[in-house]
PDB file of C-alpha atoms and ligand atoms in Angstrom:
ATOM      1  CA  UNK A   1       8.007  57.185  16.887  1.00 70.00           C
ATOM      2  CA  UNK A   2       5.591  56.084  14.718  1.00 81.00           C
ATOM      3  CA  UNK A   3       2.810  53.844  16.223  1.00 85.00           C
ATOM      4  CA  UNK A   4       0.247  51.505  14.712  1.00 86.00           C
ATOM      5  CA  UNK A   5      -3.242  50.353  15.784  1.00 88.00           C
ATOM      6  CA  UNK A   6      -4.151  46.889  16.074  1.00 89.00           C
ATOM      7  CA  UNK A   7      -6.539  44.399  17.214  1.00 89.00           C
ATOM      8  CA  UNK A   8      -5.471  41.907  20.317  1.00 88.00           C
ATOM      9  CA  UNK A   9      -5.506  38.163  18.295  1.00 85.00           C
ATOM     10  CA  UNK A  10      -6.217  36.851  21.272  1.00 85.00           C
ATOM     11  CA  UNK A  11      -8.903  38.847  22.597  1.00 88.00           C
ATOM     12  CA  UNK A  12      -9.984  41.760  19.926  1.00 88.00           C
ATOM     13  CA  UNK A  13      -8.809  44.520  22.393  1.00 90.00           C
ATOM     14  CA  UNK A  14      -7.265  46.957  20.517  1.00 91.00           C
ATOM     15  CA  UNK A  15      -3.406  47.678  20.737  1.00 90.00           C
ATOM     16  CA  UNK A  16      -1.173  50.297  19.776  1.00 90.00           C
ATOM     17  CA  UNK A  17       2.412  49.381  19.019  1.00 89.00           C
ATOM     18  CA  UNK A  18       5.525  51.078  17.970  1.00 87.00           C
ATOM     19  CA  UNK A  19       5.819  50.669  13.984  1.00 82.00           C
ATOM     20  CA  UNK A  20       8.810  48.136  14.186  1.00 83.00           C
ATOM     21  CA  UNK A  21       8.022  46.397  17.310  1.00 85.00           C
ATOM     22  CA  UNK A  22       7.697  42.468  16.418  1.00 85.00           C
ATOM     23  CA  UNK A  23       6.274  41.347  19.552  1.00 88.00           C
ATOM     24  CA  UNK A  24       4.038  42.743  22.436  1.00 88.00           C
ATOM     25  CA  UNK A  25       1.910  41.959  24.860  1.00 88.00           C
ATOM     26  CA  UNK A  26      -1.769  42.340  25.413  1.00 88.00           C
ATOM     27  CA  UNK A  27      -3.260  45.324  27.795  1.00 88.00           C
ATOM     28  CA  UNK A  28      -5.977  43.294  28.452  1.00 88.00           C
ATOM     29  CA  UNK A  29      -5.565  39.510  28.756  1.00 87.00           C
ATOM     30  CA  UNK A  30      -1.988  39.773  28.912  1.00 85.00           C
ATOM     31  CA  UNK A  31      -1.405  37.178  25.531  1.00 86.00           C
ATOM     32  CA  UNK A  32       2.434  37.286  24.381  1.00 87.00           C
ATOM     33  CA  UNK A  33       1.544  38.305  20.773  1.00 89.00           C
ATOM     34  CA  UNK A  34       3.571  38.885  17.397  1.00 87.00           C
ATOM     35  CA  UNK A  35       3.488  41.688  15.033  1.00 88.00           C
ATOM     36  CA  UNK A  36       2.703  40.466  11.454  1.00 84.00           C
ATOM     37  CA  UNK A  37       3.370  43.011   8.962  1.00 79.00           C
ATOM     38  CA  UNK A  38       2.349  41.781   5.384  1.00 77.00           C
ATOM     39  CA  UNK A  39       2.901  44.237   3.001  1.00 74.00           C
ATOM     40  CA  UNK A  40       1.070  47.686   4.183  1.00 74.00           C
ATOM     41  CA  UNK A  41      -1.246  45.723   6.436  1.00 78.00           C
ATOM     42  CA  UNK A  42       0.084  44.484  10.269  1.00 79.00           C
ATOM     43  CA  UNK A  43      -1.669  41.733  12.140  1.00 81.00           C
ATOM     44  CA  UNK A  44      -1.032  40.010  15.459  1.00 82.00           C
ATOM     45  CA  UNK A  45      -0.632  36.218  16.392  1.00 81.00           C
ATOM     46  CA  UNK A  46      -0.667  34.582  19.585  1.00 81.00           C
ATOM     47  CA  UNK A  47       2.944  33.285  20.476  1.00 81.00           C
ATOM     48  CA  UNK A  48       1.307  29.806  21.679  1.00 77.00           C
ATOM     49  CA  UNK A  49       0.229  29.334  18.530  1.00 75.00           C
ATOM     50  CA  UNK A  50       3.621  30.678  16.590  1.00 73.00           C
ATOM     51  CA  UNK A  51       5.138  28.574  18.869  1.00 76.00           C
ATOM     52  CA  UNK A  52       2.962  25.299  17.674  1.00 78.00           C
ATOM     53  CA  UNK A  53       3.723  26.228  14.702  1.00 80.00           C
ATOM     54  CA  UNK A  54       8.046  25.875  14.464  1.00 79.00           C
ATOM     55  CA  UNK A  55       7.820  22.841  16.854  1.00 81.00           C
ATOM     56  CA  UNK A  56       5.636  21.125  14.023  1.00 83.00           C
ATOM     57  CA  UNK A  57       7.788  22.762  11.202  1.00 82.00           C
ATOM     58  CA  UNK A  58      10.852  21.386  13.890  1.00 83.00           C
ATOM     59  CA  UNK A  59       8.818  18.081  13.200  1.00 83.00           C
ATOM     60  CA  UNK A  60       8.406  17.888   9.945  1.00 85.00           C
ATOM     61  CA  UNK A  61      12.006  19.121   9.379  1.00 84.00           C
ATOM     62  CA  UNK A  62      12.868  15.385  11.764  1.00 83.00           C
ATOM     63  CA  UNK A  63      10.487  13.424  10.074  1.00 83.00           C
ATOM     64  CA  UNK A  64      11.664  14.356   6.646  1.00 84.00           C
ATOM     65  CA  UNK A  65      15.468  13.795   7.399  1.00 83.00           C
ATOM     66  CA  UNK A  66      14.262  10.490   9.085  1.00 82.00           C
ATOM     67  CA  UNK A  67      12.861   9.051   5.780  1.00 86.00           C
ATOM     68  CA  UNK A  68      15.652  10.666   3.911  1.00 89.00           C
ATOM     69  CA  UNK A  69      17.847   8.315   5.649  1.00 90.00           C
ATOM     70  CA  UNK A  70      15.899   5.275   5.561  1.00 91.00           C
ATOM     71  CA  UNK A  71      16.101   6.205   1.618  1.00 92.00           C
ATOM     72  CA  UNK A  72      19.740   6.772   2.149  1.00 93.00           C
ATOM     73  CA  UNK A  73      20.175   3.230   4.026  1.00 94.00           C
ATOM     74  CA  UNK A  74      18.124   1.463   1.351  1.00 95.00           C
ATOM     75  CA  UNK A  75      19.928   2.738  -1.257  1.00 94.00           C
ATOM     76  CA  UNK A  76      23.420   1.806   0.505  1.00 95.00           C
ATOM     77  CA  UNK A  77      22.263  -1.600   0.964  1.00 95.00           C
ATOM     78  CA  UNK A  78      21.103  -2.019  -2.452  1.00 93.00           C
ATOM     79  CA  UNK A  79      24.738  -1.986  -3.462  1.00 94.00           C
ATOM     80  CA  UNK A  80      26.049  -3.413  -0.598  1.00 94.00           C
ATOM     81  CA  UNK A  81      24.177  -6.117  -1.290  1.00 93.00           C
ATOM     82  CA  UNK A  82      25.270  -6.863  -4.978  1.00 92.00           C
ATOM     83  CA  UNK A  83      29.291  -7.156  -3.596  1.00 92.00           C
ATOM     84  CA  UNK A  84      27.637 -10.459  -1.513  1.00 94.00           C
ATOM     85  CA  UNK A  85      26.159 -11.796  -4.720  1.00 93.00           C
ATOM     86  CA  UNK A  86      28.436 -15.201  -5.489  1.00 89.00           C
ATOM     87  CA  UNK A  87      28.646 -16.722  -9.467  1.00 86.00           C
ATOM     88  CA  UNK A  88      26.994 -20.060  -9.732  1.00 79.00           C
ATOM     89  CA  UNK A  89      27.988 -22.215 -12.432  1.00 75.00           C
ATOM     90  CA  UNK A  90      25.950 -20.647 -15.351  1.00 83.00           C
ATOM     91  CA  UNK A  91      27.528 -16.831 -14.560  1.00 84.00           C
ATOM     92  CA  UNK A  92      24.479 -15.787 -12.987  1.00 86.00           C
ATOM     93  CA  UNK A  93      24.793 -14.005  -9.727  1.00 87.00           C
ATOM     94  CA  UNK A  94      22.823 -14.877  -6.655  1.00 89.00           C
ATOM     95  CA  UNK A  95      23.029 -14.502  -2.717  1.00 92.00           C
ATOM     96  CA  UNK A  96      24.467 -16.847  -1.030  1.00 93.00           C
ATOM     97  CA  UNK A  97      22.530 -19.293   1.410  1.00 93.00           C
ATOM     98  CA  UNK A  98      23.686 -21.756   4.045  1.00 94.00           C
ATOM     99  CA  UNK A  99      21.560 -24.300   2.800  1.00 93.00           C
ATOM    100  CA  UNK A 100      22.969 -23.092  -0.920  1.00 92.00           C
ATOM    101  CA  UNK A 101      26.511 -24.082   0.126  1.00 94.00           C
ATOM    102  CA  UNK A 102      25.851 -27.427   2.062  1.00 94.00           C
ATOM    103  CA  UNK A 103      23.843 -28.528  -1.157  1.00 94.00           C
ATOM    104  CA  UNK A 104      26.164 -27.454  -3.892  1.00 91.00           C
ATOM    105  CA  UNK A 105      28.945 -28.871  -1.621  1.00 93.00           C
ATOM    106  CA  UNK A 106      27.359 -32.344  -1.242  1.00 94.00           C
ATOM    107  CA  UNK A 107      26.580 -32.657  -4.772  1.00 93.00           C
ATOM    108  CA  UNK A 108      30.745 -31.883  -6.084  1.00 92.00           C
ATOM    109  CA  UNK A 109      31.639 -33.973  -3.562  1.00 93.00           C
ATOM    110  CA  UNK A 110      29.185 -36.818  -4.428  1.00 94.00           C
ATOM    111  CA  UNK A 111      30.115 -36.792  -8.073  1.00 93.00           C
ATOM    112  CA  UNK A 112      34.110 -37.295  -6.626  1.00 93.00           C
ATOM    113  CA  UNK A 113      33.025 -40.033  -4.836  1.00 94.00           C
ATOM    114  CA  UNK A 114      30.756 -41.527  -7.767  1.00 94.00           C
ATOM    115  CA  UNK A 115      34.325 -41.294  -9.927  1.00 92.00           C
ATOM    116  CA  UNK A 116      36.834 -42.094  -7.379  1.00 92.00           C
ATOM    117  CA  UNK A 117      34.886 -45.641  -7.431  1.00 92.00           C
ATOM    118  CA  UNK A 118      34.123 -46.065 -10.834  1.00 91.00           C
ATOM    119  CA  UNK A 119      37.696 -44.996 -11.811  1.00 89.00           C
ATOM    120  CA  UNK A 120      38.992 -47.510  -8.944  1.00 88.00           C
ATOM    121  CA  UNK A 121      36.883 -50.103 -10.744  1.00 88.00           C
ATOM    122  CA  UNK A 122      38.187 -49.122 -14.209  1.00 85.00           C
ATOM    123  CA  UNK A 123      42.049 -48.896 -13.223  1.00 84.00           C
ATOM    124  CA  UNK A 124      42.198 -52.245 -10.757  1.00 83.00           C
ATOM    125  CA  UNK A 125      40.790 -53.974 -14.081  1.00 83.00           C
ATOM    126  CA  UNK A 126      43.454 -52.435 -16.433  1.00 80.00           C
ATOM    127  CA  UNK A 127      46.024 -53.768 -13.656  1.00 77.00           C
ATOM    128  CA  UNK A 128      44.969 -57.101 -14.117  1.00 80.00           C
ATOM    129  CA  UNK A 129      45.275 -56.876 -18.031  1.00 80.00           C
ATOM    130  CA  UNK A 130      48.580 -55.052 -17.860  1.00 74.00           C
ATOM    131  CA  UNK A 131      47.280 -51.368 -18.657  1.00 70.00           C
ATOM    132  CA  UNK A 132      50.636 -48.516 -17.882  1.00 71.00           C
ATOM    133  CA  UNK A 133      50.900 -47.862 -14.460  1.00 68.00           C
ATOM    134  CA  UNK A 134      49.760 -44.034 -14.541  1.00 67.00           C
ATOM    135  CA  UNK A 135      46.438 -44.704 -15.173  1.00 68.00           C
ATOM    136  CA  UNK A 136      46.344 -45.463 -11.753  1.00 73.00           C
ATOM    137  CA  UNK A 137      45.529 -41.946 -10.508  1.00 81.00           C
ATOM    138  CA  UNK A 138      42.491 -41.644 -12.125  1.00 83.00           C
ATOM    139  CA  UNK A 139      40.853 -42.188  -9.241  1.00 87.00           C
ATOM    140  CA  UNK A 140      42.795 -39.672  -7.362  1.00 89.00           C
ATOM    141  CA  UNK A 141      40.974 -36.619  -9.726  1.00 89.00           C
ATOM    142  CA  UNK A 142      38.096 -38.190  -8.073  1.00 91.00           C
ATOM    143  CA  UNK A 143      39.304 -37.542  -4.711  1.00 91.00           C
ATOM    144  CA  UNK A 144      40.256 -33.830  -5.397  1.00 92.00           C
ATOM    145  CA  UNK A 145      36.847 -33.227  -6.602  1.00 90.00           C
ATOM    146  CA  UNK A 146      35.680 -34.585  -3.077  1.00 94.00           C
ATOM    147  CA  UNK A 147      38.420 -32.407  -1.428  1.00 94.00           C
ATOM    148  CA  UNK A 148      36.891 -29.038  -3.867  1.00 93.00           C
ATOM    149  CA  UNK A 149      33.470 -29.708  -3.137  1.00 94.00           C
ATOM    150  CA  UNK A 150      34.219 -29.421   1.224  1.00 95.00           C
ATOM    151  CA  UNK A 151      36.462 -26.696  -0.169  1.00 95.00           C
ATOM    152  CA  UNK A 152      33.509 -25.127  -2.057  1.00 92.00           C
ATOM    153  CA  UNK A 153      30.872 -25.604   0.565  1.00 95.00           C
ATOM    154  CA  UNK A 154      32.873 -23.989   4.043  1.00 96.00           C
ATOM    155  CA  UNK A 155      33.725 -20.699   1.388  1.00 94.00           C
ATOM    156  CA  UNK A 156      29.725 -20.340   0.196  1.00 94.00           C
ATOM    157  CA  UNK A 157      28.783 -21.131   4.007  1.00 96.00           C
ATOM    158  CA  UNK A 158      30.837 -18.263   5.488  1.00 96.00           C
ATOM    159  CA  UNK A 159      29.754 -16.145   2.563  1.00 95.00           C
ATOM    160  CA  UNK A 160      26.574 -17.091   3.681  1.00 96.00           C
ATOM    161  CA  UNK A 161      27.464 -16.206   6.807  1.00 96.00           C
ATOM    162  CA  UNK A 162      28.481 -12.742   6.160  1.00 96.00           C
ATOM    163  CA  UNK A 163      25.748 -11.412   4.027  1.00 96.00           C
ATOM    164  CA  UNK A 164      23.274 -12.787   6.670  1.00 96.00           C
ATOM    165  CA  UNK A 165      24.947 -10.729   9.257  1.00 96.00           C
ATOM    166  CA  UNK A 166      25.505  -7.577   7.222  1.00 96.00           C
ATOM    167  CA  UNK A 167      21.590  -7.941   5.726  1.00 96.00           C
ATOM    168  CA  UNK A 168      20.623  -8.354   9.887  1.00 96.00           C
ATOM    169  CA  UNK A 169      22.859  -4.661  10.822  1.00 96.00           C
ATOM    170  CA  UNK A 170      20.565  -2.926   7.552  1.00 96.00           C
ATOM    171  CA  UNK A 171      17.354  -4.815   8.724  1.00 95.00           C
ATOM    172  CA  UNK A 172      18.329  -3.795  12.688  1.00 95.00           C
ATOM    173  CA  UNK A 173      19.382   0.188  11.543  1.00 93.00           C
ATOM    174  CA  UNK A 174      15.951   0.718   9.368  1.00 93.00           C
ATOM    175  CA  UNK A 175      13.990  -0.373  11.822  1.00 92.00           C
ATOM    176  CA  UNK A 176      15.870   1.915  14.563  1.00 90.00           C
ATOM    177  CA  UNK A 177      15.339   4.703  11.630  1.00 87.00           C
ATOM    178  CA  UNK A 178      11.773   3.974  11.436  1.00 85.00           C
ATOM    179  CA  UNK A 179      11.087   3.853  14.686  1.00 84.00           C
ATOM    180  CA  UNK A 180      12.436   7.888  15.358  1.00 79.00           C
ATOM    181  CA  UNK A 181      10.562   8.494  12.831  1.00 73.00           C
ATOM    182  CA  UNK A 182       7.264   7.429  14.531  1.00 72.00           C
ATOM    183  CA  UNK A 183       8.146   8.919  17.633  1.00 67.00           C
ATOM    184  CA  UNK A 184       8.723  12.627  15.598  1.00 56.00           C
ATOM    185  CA  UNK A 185       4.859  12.195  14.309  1.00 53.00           C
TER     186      UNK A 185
HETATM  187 ZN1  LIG B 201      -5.753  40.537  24.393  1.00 66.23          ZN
END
């Protein structure tokens, strides 16, 4: 068996070790050691250290996969986010707020009520002069714009609603995410 000469990493004692050993341990201070063999040359390390060395490799390896899923999640959400976008009245796409819908509701619903009496003013005047009879429900178009803009407001609210929950889960999961990732470092 062929046998090599080498110097103890740990404590320079030298060390002879069969050629295809890959670990031994010191004569002298006892150190668990490795057998390097680069190329022709061999070399010891101490197994502490080899050890230190794949726990922070295991570490980096966590802390890597950690932030790959944060990426992951943000990228998800990104998307996510776009199916809570609502129209407003000009096409363009927003998210929606609570405040958003009780505002937009109020103001449909004000401009029913603003025509319901003007058209009530309008139509009880034609009565008096005779005017056809179905020009009394012009004041009812009023009241269905009333009707859409409650309508309009409870369906933005609960969109609201939803996209503030979902946007809470991604806010709650990236900062569980970012938080192994701290404890990896
Ligand atoms: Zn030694």
């Amino acid at each position: 068996m062929k046998v090599i000469s080498l110097n103890c990493n740990h404590c320079g004692a030298p060390l002879d070790v069969p050629a295809k050993a890959r670990f031994a341990t010191c004569g002298f201070c006892q150190a668990k050691l490795a057998v390097e063999h680069v190329g022709n040359s061999y070399s010891t390390s101490v197994l502490d250290e080899l050890k230190e060395t794949t726990e922070k490799i295991a570490r980096d390896v966590a802390e890597m996969k950690s932030s790959s899923e944060i990426k992951e999640l943000d990228e998800r959400w990104q998307r996510e986010r776009l199916s809570h976008m609502v129209t407003g009245k000009h096409g363009q796409q927003s998210l929606p707020t609570k405040t958003g819908a009780v505002a937009g509701g109020i103001m449909i619903a004000a401009f029913g009520l603003f025509w319901t009496i003007m058209a009530a003013g309008i139509t009880s005047a034609g009565a008096r002069v005779g005017a056809p009879g179905v020009v009394r429900i012009f004041p009812l178009f009023g009241v269905l714009f009333i009707g859409f803009g409650i309508f309009i407001a409870f369906r933005i609210f609960s969109r609201a609603d939803a996209y503030e929950r979902a946007n809470k889960k991604y806010l709650d999961q990236r900062r569980e995410l970012a938080r192994e990732q701290t404890r990896t470092d």
